């Protein structure tokens, strides 16, 4: 496709995506590559993206990042899951935790045992059998041996960028401040040759990583890659973000509170709280959404509310010619399950695995795009699940979501689970136990359970369920308070 070996990588954009790409490439391939990052002080980063999922720990271990230093620098805390309030029905909630619920047997997942226990009135809430959920609601945290407690983080997005910038510069990344105003293409191959800055400077490269956020200057602006719109399945198209002071110790989970036309997030950090609403502009005005947000926050407002408009969907290709789109330039699925930073890291790691040092091969490009699309579609379906399955009929928005046609693979998962309680993870997709937690949490209770459960006597089943809860509660009781752990392990000083 292009036999030119890749010696120089140009990263356009210095948000979370740009600096994550710069840090990973420089740390792992910096000895063989020249890496330049261009960002404009005139164009702000999106400034949100503060809740993560546990996969970030793998990215950090690849970069040999020290967790305590990282949390101090980003004012971060631990996150054990997301509490979904008013989603199943007004006044009800459930917590989607990062752990595994109960104990499976070879033929049937724990949900089958729980279903029979529920039928007999001897099982409590599904989440009570998950250590991470119990620790989250009881505000407990510690590092357990063998990753016994699955966790992620809440971080200050701006500080995370600065933290990664220092790692990148330490490993040789050269940062150029300036506004890109032209992307030059090779006339015969259509490959990107250089970026021209407003001051006339020309930045040439062999491989370009588009991290220019929603502007997508390279992948779309120059290469016209095309966009697949998913907004008919995920109707929210707007968000408002603002920060407030903390009024209490941070809880180790994200709060997601459903409103009549979307939902609100609350992401506590060590010193402040990130807040926002995500909504569909067809069902509520910006003014009304902001008023609701302001009525449902605690603490003093620290920042001007910012309205962010977005389009849900994905670039048709994430790697096109000699350009790889990473971050918001590659598309966006709303932040309900905090998956965007995960997709940034996935694209970076995938690129590292398929790094085209000898020149760009179409087979690599096609494989990269196919893997990326699979990951995105499965996560998209998981997010749609929250909107499609619930018992809310109290507003036009929720009625619309309940009646909406969902992608067929999701419809099949819902049918299978409803009928038999069965759920299977496909091709190493991102979410596993989560499907079950969210389906049950959203109120989808299967009509039957696996017959193997009946091999246990009623008494054995009662003991089995009680034993799991006993162990979990015993473990949670031994752990310190989340805020005490933060104070001792990673309190930020600035
Ligand atoms: P940006 O932050 O927009 O950075 C773009 C960069 O490009 C900037 O440095 C800018 O200066 C530069 N640039 C643009 N144009 C030019 C130009 N002409 N010349 C030079 N430089 C230029 N993700 C999560 O994982 N968890 C969350 O909780 C979460 N919450 C979110 C909430 C909302 C409302 C939204 C909209 C997104 C959320 N995300 C979340 C997504 C997350 O914010 C992004 O994936 C992440 O911040 C990466 O953004 P980015 O680096 O791609 O783009």
XYZ file of C-alpha atoms in Angstrom, residues 60-448:
389
model
C -0.915 2.149 33.125
C 0.977 -1.062 33.792
C 2.209 -0.996 30.182
C 3.533 2.492 30.858
C 4.838 1.477 34.315
C 2.847 4.271 35.927
C 2.963 4.350 39.708
C -0.643 4.385 40.936
C -0.133 6.581 43.987
C 1.779 9.191 41.967
C -0.889 9.128 39.271
C -3.745 9.574 41.771
C -1.935 12.371 43.592
C -1.290 14.168 40.320
C -4.839 13.811 38.993
C -6.641 14.305 42.324
C -8.068 10.885 41.600
C -10.116 8.465 43.643
C -11.161 4.824 43.225
C -14.266 3.768 41.361
C -15.975 0.419 41.935
C -18.927 0.884 39.601
C -21.824 3.107 38.609
C -24.992 3.611 40.625
C -28.000 3.853 38.312
C -30.719 5.837 40.038
C -34.265 6.167 38.642
C -33.309 4.109 35.576
C -35.396 0.992 36.170
C -38.201 3.081 37.659
C -38.404 6.367 39.534
C -37.156 5.964 43.102
C -35.337 2.660 42.428
C -31.640 2.079 41.912
C -29.002 -0.575 41.299
C -25.235 -0.531 41.114
C -23.384 -1.867 38.085
C -20.171 -2.993 39.785
C -16.860 -3.957 38.185
C -16.760 -7.372 39.816
C -18.294 -10.760 39.280
C -21.576 -11.574 41.000
C -21.842 -14.811 43.005
C -20.305 -18.100 41.927
C -21.009 -19.858 38.636
C -21.102 -23.589 38.078
C -19.918 -25.149 34.796
C -23.399 -25.347 33.282
C -25.081 -22.287 34.639
C -24.165 -18.803 35.764
C -24.884 -17.593 39.285
C -28.005 -15.776 38.060
C -29.809 -19.126 37.731
C -29.224 -19.924 41.409
C -30.220 -16.424 42.371
C -33.413 -16.657 40.303
C -34.577 -19.735 42.149
C -33.589 -18.161 45.464
C -35.572 -15.066 44.529
C -38.584 -17.190 43.618
C -38.395 -18.818 47.037
C -37.924 -15.515 48.840
C -34.491 -16.460 50.211
C -32.306 -14.314 47.921
C -31.800 -10.596 48.382
C -30.874 -8.035 45.697
C -28.603 -9.451 42.929
C -25.820 -6.971 43.738
C -25.604 -8.201 47.342
C -23.588 -11.148 45.981
C -20.888 -8.965 44.444
C -17.961 -7.779 46.589
C -17.360 -4.588 44.576
C -21.012 -3.562 44.876
C -21.061 -4.095 48.629
C -17.762 -2.217 49.088
C -19.065 0.633 46.918
C -22.281 1.128 48.850
C -20.447 0.810 52.157
C -17.718 3.218 51.051
C -14.898 0.722 51.533
C -11.674 0.297 49.595
C -8.260 -1.370 49.767
C -5.965 -3.224 47.408
C -6.651 -6.930 47.808
C -4.224 -9.706 46.861
C -4.553 -11.121 43.326
C -6.681 -8.198 42.171
C -9.411 -9.363 44.523
C -11.249 -6.058 44.153
C -11.789 -4.787 40.598
C -11.600 -1.055 40.322
C -11.050 1.952 38.098
C -10.614 5.672 38.843
C -12.180 9.104 38.756
C -9.601 11.620 37.558
C -9.285 15.284 36.727
C -9.110 15.224 32.905
C -6.922 18.324 32.548
C -4.462 17.096 35.145
C -4.365 13.667 33.506
C -3.311 15.327 30.246
C -0.549 17.212 32.071
C 0.577 14.033 33.817
C 0.836 12.147 30.523
C 2.539 15.093 28.872
C 5.370 14.948 31.378
C 5.843 11.206 30.728
C 5.783 11.822 26.974
C 8.295 14.660 27.052
C 10.552 12.614 29.311
C 10.572 9.970 26.575
C 11.385 12.355 23.792
C 8.057 13.625 22.435
C 8.478 17.057 20.906
C 5.483 19.352 21.459
C 4.655 22.113 19.019
C 2.114 24.761 19.912
C 0.172 26.040 16.927
C -3.085 25.929 15.044
C -3.306 23.484 12.149
C -4.960 25.233 9.241
C -4.218 22.861 6.375
C -3.648 19.153 5.885
C -1.549 18.472 2.776
C -2.186 15.261 0.852
C 0.030 13.481 -1.651
C -1.666 13.978 -5.004
C -1.242 10.423 -6.257
C -1.606 8.280 -3.101
C -3.942 10.542 -1.133
C -1.755 9.939 1.957
C -1.200 12.803 4.384
C 2.200 14.401 3.792
C 2.200 17.282 6.224
C 0.249 19.649 8.444
C 0.564 23.366 7.904
C 0.215 25.624 10.929
C -1.252 29.093 10.955
C 2.267 30.556 11.325
C 3.321 28.798 8.116
C 5.312 26.007 9.787
C 5.086 22.696 7.955
C 5.092 19.453 9.957
C 5.859 16.418 7.832
C 5.413 12.811 8.932
C 4.980 9.184 7.879
C 2.069 8.282 10.159
C -0.497 10.763 11.501
C -2.669 10.219 14.556
C -5.780 12.362 14.509
C -6.567 13.407 18.084
C -8.185 16.714 17.147
C -11.402 15.851 18.992
C -14.797 16.444 17.437
C -13.184 18.530 14.674
C -11.607 15.370 13.190
C -9.409 17.577 11.014
C -7.394 14.781 9.415
C -9.589 11.683 9.275
C -12.680 13.576 8.117
C -11.639 17.097 7.190
C -8.881 15.920 4.857
C -9.597 12.243 4.156
C -13.437 12.344 4.092
C -13.651 8.925 5.710
C -17.383 9.074 6.411
C -19.488 8.673 9.551
C -21.961 5.990 10.588
C -24.725 7.637 12.559
C -26.130 5.724 15.555
C -28.353 8.458 16.942
C -31.533 6.525 16.048
C -30.491 4.079 18.806
C -28.942 6.524 21.241
C -31.071 9.664 21.153
C -29.002 11.916 23.454
C -27.101 14.578 21.524
C -26.190 17.207 24.138
C -24.460 17.566 27.459
C -23.811 20.313 30.003
C -20.817 20.043 32.308
C -19.925 21.998 35.431
C -17.744 21.486 38.468
C -18.645 22.014 42.108
C -16.821 22.014 45.420
C -16.919 18.821 47.485
C -19.240 18.872 50.466
C -18.483 15.366 51.724
C -15.975 12.547 51.363
C -15.957 11.154 47.812
C -17.897 7.934 47.274
C -16.080 5.197 45.307
C -18.556 5.111 42.428
C -20.062 7.278 39.713
C -23.678 8.331 40.125
C -25.932 8.227 37.075
C -29.315 9.727 37.842
C -32.046 9.413 35.220
C -34.226 12.457 34.550
C -37.307 12.736 32.344
C -35.195 13.399 29.216
C -31.779 11.882 29.855
C -29.516 11.557 32.858
C -27.108 13.304 35.172
C -23.600 12.306 36.182
C -21.785 12.959 39.434
C -18.071 12.128 39.497
C -16.403 12.985 42.801
C -12.644 13.618 42.940
C -10.478 14.359 45.970
C -11.130 18.118 45.926
C -14.120 18.737 43.715
C -17.006 17.048 41.921
C -17.597 16.780 38.179
C -21.286 17.132 37.308
C -23.248 17.143 34.126
C -26.355 16.163 32.257
C -26.687 14.213 29.022
C -29.960 14.703 27.155
C -31.829 14.648 23.919
C -32.478 18.118 22.501
C -35.694 16.763 20.981
C -37.129 16.288 24.461
C -35.733 19.170 26.517
C -34.174 22.600 25.957
C -30.623 23.471 27.064
C -32.116 25.953 29.556
C -34.385 23.398 31.197
C -31.638 20.771 31.341
C -29.312 23.299 32.991
C -31.961 24.328 35.501
C -32.487 20.677 36.474
C -28.746 20.170 36.802
C -28.380 23.213 39.043
C -31.266 22.001 41.207
C -29.617 18.637 41.714
C -26.066 19.461 42.706
C -24.413 19.985 46.036
C -21.585 22.429 46.766
C -20.674 25.734 45.147
C -20.369 25.991 41.382
C -16.713 26.378 40.368
C -16.977 26.655 36.585
C -19.266 28.212 33.991
C -21.694 25.564 32.673
C -20.557 24.385 29.234
C -22.974 23.028 26.639
C -21.427 20.292 24.486
C -23.248 19.084 21.377
C -22.353 15.670 19.963
C -23.361 13.170 17.343
C -23.432 9.509 18.322
C -21.747 7.189 15.872
C -18.433 6.206 14.452
C -16.043 6.897 11.607
C -16.513 4.268 8.891
C -12.806 3.508 9.191
C -10.605 4.329 12.160
C -7.422 3.778 10.179
C -7.529 5.299 6.714
C -4.369 5.559 4.539
C -1.616 6.835 6.882
C -4.008 8.311 9.454
C -5.374 6.667 12.605
C -8.215 8.423 14.435
C -8.077 8.160 18.217
C -10.497 9.713 20.709
C -13.417 11.938 19.777
C -12.148 12.312 16.195
C -13.011 8.630 15.709
C -16.626 9.019 16.848
C -18.478 9.007 20.128
C -20.780 6.830 22.188
C -22.264 8.748 25.074
C -20.484 8.490 28.437
C -23.075 6.372 30.299
C -20.620 3.528 30.964
C -17.420 5.664 30.827
C -16.068 3.783 27.814
C -14.391 6.470 25.657
C -11.015 6.509 27.402
C -11.044 2.722 27.154
C -11.488 3.001 23.374
C -8.614 5.472 23.196
C -6.357 2.993 24.928
C -7.659 0.105 22.800
C -6.819 1.966 19.596
C -3.360 2.847 20.856
C -2.561 -0.688 21.984
C -3.970 -2.085 18.733
C -1.805 0.310 16.753
C 1.244 -0.705 18.765
C 0.503 -4.372 18.033
C 0.154 -3.689 14.319
C 2.738 -0.962 14.121
C 3.648 -0.436 10.437
C 7.392 0.139 10.824
C 8.064 -1.351 7.349
C 5.279 0.598 5.658
C 1.505 0.563 5.772
C -0.102 -2.696 4.668
C -3.774 -2.890 3.762
C -4.118 -6.191 5.674
C -3.092 -4.442 8.918
C -5.440 -1.562 8.222
C -8.383 -3.889 7.539
C -7.707 -5.964 10.650
C -7.414 -2.836 12.789
C -10.709 -1.499 11.469
C -12.573 -4.793 11.838
C -11.429 -5.290 15.451
C -12.262 -1.704 16.361
C -15.725 -1.897 14.824
C -16.529 -5.146 16.644
C -15.592 -3.588 20.006
C -17.605 -0.468 19.339
C -20.750 -2.222 18.162
C -20.844 -4.525 21.157
C -20.375 -1.620 23.568
C -22.944 0.452 21.670
C -25.465 -2.362 22.202
C -24.624 -2.518 25.888
C -25.333 1.206 26.234
C -28.572 0.941 24.250
C -29.707 -1.786 26.671
C -30.007 0.828 29.456
C -32.401 2.894 27.361
C -34.403 0.060 25.858
C -35.153 -2.029 28.956
C -36.805 -0.404 31.994
C -40.203 0.118 33.528
C -40.453 3.858 32.977
C -43.511 5.126 31.141
C -43.638 8.490 32.881
C -42.153 10.737 30.178
C -42.175 11.013 26.387
C -38.413 10.384 26.288
C -38.549 7.093 28.192
C -41.631 5.979 26.268
C -39.751 6.672 23.033
C -36.735 4.677 24.239
C -38.849 1.690 25.278
C -40.530 1.505 21.898
C -37.370 2.058 19.878
C -36.172 -0.804 17.665
C -32.781 -2.028 18.846
C -29.975 -3.662 16.792
C -30.760 -7.336 16.155
C -27.790 -8.755 18.149
C -29.055 -6.870 21.198
C -32.665 -7.915 20.585
C -31.446 -11.550 20.498
C -29.521 -11.136 23.791
C -32.600 -9.665 25.453
C -34.870 -12.480 24.141
C -32.407 -15.170 25.229
C -32.007 -13.738 28.712
C -35.723 -13.152 29.227
C -36.584 -16.654 28.141
C -33.871 -18.670 29.883
C -31.565 -16.446 31.949
C -28.716 -17.272 29.571
C -26.123 -14.737 28.539
C -22.848 -15.396 26.721
C -19.783 -13.250 26.259
C -18.891 -12.922 22.570
C -15.328 -12.911 21.193
C -13.703 -11.383 24.218
C -15.993 -8.356 24.137
C -15.487 -5.657 26.756
C -18.466 -6.380 29.015
C -19.027 -9.753 30.646
C -20.843 -10.049 34.017
C -22.027 -6.512 33.303
C -24.674 -7.721 30.833
C -26.362 -9.661 33.586
C -26.025 -6.959 36.200
C -27.553 -4.350 33.925
C -30.295 -6.567 32.500
C -31.442 -7.536 35.991
C -30.817 -4.019 37.293
C -32.990 -2.548 34.554
C -35.773 -4.945 35.541
C -35.419 -7.755 32.999
C -36.147 -10.865 35.058
C -35.851 -14.209 33.191
C -38.903 -16.465 32.917
C -36.962 -19.590 33.872
